[in-house]
XYZ file of C-alpha atoms in Angstrom:
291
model
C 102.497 145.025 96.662
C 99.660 145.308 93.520
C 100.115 142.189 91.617
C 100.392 142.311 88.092
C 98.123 141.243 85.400
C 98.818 139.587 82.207
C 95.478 139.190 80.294
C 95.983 136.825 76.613
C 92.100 135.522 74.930
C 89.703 135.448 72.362
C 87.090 137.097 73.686
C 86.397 140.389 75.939
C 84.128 139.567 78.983
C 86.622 138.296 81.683
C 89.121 141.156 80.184
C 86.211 143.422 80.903
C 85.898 142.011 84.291
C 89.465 142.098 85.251
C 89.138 146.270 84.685
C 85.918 146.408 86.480
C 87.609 144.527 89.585
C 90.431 147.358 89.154
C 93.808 144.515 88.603
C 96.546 146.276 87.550
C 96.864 145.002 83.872
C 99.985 145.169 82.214
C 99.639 143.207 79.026
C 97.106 142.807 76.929
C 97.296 140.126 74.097
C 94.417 139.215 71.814
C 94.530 136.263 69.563
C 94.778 137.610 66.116
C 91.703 137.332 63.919
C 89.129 136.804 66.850
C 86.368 138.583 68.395
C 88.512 140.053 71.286
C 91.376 141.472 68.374
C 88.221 143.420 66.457
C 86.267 144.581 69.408
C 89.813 146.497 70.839
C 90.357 147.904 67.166
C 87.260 149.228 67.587
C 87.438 150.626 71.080
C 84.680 148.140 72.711
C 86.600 147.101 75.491
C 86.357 150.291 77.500
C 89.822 150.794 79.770
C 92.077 149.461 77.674
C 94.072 151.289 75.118
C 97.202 149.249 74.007
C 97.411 145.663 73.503
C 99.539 143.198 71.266
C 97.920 140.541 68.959
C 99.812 137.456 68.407
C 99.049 135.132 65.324
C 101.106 131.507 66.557
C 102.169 129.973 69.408
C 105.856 131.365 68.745
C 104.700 134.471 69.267
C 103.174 134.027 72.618
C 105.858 132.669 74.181
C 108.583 134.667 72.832
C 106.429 137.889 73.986
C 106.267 136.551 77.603
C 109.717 135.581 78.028
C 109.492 139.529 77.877
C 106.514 140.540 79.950
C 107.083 140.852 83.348
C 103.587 139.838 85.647
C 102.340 138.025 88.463
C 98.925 136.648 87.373
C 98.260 135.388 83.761
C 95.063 134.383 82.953
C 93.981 133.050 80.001
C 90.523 132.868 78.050
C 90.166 131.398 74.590
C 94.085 131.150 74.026
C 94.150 128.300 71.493
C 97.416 127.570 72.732
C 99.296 124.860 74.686
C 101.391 127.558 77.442
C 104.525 125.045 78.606
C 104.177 127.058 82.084
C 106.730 125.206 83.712
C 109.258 126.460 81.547
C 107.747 130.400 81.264
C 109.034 133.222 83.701
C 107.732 132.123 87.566
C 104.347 133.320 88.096
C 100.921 132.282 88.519
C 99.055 131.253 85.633
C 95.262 130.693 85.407
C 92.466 129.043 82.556
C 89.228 130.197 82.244
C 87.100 127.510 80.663
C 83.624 127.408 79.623
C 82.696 123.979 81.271
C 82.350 122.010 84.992
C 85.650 120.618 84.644
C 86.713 117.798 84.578
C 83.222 117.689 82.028
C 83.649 119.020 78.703
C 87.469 119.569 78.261
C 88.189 120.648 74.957
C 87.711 123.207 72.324
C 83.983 123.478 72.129
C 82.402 122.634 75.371
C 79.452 125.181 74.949
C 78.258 123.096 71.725
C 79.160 120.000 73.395
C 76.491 121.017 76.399
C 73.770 121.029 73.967
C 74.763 118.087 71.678
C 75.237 115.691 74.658
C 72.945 117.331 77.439
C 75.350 118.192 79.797
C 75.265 121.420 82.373
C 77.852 124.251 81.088
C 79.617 126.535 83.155
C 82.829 127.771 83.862
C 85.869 127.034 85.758
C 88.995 128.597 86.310
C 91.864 126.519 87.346
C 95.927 127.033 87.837
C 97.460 125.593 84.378
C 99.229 122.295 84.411
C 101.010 120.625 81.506
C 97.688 118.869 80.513
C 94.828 120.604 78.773
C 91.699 122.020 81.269
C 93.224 119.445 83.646
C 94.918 121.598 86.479
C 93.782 122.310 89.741
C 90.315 124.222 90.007
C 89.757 127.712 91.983
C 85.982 128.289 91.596
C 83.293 127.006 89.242
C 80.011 128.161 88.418
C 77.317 125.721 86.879
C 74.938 126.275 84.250
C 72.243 123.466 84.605
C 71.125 121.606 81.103
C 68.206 122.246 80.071
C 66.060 121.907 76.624
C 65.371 125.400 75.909
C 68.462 126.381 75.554
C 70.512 127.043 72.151
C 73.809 127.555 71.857
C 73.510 131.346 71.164
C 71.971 131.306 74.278
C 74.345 129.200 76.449
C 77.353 130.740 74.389
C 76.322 134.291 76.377
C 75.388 132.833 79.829
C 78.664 131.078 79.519
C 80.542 135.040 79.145
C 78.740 135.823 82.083
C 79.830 132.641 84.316
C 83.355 133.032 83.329
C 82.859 136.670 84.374
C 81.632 135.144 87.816
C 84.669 132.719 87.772
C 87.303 135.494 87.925
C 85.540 137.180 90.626
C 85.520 134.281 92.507
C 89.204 133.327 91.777
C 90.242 136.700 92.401
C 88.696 136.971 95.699
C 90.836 133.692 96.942
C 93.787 134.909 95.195
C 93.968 132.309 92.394
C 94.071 129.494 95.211
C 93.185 125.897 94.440
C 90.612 124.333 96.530
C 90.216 121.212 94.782
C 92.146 118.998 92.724
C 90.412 117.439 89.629
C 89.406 113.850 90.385
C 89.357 111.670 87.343
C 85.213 111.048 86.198
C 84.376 108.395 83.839
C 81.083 109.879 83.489
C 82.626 113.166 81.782
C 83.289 113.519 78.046
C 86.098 115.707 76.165
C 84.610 117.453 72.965
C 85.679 119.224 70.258
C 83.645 120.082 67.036
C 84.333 118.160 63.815
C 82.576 118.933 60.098
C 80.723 116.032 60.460
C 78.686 116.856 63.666
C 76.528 119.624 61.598
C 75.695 117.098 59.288
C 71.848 115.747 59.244
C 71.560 112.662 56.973
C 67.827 112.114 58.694
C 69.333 108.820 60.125
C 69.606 110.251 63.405
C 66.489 110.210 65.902
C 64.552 113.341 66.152
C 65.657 114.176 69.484
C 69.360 114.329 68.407
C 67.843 116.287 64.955
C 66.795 119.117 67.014
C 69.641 118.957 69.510
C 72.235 119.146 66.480
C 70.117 122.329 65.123
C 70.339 123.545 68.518
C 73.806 123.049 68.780
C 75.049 124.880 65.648
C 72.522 127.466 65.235
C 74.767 130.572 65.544
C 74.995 132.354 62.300
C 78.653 131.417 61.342
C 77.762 127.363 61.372
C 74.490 125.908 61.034
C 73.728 122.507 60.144
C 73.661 120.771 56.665
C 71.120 119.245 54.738
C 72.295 118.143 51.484
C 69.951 116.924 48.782
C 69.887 116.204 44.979
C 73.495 117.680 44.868
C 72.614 120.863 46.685
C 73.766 121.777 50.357
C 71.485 123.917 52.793
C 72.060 125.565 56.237
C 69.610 124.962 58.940
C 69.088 127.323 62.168
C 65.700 126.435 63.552
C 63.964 123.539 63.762
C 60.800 122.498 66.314
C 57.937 119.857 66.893
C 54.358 120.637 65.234
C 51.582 119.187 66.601
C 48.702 119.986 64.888
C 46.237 117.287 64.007
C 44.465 119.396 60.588
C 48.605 119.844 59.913
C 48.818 116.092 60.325
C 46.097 115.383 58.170
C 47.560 117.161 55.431
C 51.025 114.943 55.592
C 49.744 112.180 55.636
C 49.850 111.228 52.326
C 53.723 112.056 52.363
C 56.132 108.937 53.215
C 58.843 110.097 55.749
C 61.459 112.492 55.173
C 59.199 113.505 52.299
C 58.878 117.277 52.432
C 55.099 117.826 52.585
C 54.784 121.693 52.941
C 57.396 124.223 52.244
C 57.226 127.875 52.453
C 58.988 131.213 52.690
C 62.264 129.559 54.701
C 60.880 126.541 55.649
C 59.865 122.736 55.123
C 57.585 120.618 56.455
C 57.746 117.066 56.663
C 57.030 113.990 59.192
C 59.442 111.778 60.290
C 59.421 108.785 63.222
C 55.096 109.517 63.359
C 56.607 113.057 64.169
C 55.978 116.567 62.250
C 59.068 118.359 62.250
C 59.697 121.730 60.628
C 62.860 122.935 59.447
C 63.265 127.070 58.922
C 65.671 129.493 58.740
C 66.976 127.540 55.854
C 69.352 129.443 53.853
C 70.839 127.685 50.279
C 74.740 126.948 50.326
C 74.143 126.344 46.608
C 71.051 125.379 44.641
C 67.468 127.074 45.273
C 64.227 126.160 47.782
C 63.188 122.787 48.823
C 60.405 121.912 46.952
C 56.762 119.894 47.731
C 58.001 116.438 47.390
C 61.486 116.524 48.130
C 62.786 113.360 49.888
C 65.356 114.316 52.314
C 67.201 111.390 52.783
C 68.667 111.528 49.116
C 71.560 113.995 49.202
């Protein structure tokens, strides 16, 4: 007998790969007020033409104390499912990590902040969070070219692989997750976009890396004005150095159309894409590390 599918999320890929691999679905349920909830009111998920949109917890679980499915798998679904106590079925997590590595919220920024290979894994759901047993796993090595706009879209794609995979082995563990010491939980706070220039330059440009998707950003604040940074690289260009070297560091030396220019640690750095939160440019002369 055709199992039956119970699809809840955030976002659209592994929905999209669920209809490609031809499961039966029988409920769809978007997260209100996320990606997934506008792209189906706008007909970008192609093959599916109801779904319900749930706004709390509440409503989750009182709408699948009603659903009747084999298979629920979850992407993005902010919360906590007490699947012990929901109708007998089995119930899957597709998470944007290695796991046991980067549990939490925001794994994909965590990769970047913390050097870390990304991925995806899907694994049965337990009573703990991303802790369960895992069914396949694809890896996304580390490395430093990569932003998180970047690893944010090879990470749809390896949680599209991830259902394939689980699907082919019919959503059956083949590994238990062995406590690591080595791996980290994380999940975003305010404070992690934050630059005060106190940080070394490595983590600068990680951080910039990290939050450089246009909803975040990270902030530079300075003489009572705030500023949102999305780019940032090394210059190395000795007539560039000669011209900063008259500027102490953290002084800005050049700046121009959406960007500043400064040195830092016997480093040249250069901020751009900088876009005011309040207050105007960054002048000539600025010293960044008075907020």
């Amino acid at each position: 007998m055709e199992k039956s599918f119970v699809f809840v999320g955030n976002r659209r890929f592994v929905l999209e790969r669920m209809i490609a691999e031809g499961v039966r679905l029988s409920t769809v349920i978007a997260i209100e007020g996320t990606h997934l909830e506008r792209d189906l009111e706008r007909g970008n998920v192609s093959g599916v033409s109801d779904y319900v949109k749930v706004r709390t917890r509440h409503e989750l679980l009182s709408l699948l104390e009603k659903c009747s499915f084999d298979v629920l798998v979850s992407n993005g679904c902010p919360f906590i499912l007490p699947v012990n106590d929901l109708p007998e079925a089995r119930y899957v997590n597709i998470h944007p990590s290695c796991l046991p590595d980067l549990r939490g919220v925001d794994p994909v920024i965590g990769s970047i902040l913390f050097c870390r290979d990304a991925g995806a894994t899907c694994h049965v759901m337990d009573t703990g969070i991303d802790t369960g047993d895992i069914v396949s796993s694809i890896r996304i090595p580390y490395t430093g070219d990569l932003d998180v706009t970047t690893l944010y879209q090879l990470s749809f794609i390896a949680e599209q692989q991830a259902f394939s995979q689980a699907l082919a082995k019919n959503f059956e563990p083949r590994q238990k997750q062995q406590d690591d010491p080595n791996a980290i939980y994380y999940s975003r706070k305010a404070d992690d976009r934050i630059i005060s220039f106190q940080e070394e330059n490595d983590l600068i440009l990680r951080k910039i890396k990290a939050f450089n998707n246009r909803s975040q950003g990270c902030i530079i604040s300075l003489a009572g004005d705030q500023y949102r940074v999305f780019s940032a690289q090394r210059m190395y260009n000795s007539f560039l150095r000669q011209v900063l070297e008259s500027y102490p560091d953290c002084v800005v030396g050049m700046s121009y159309e959406d960007s500043v220019v400064f040195r830092k640690d016997g480093e040249i750095l250069r901020f751009k894409e900088i876009v005011p939160v309040n207050g105007k440019g960054i002048p000539v002369g600025a010293n960044l590390l008075k907020p």
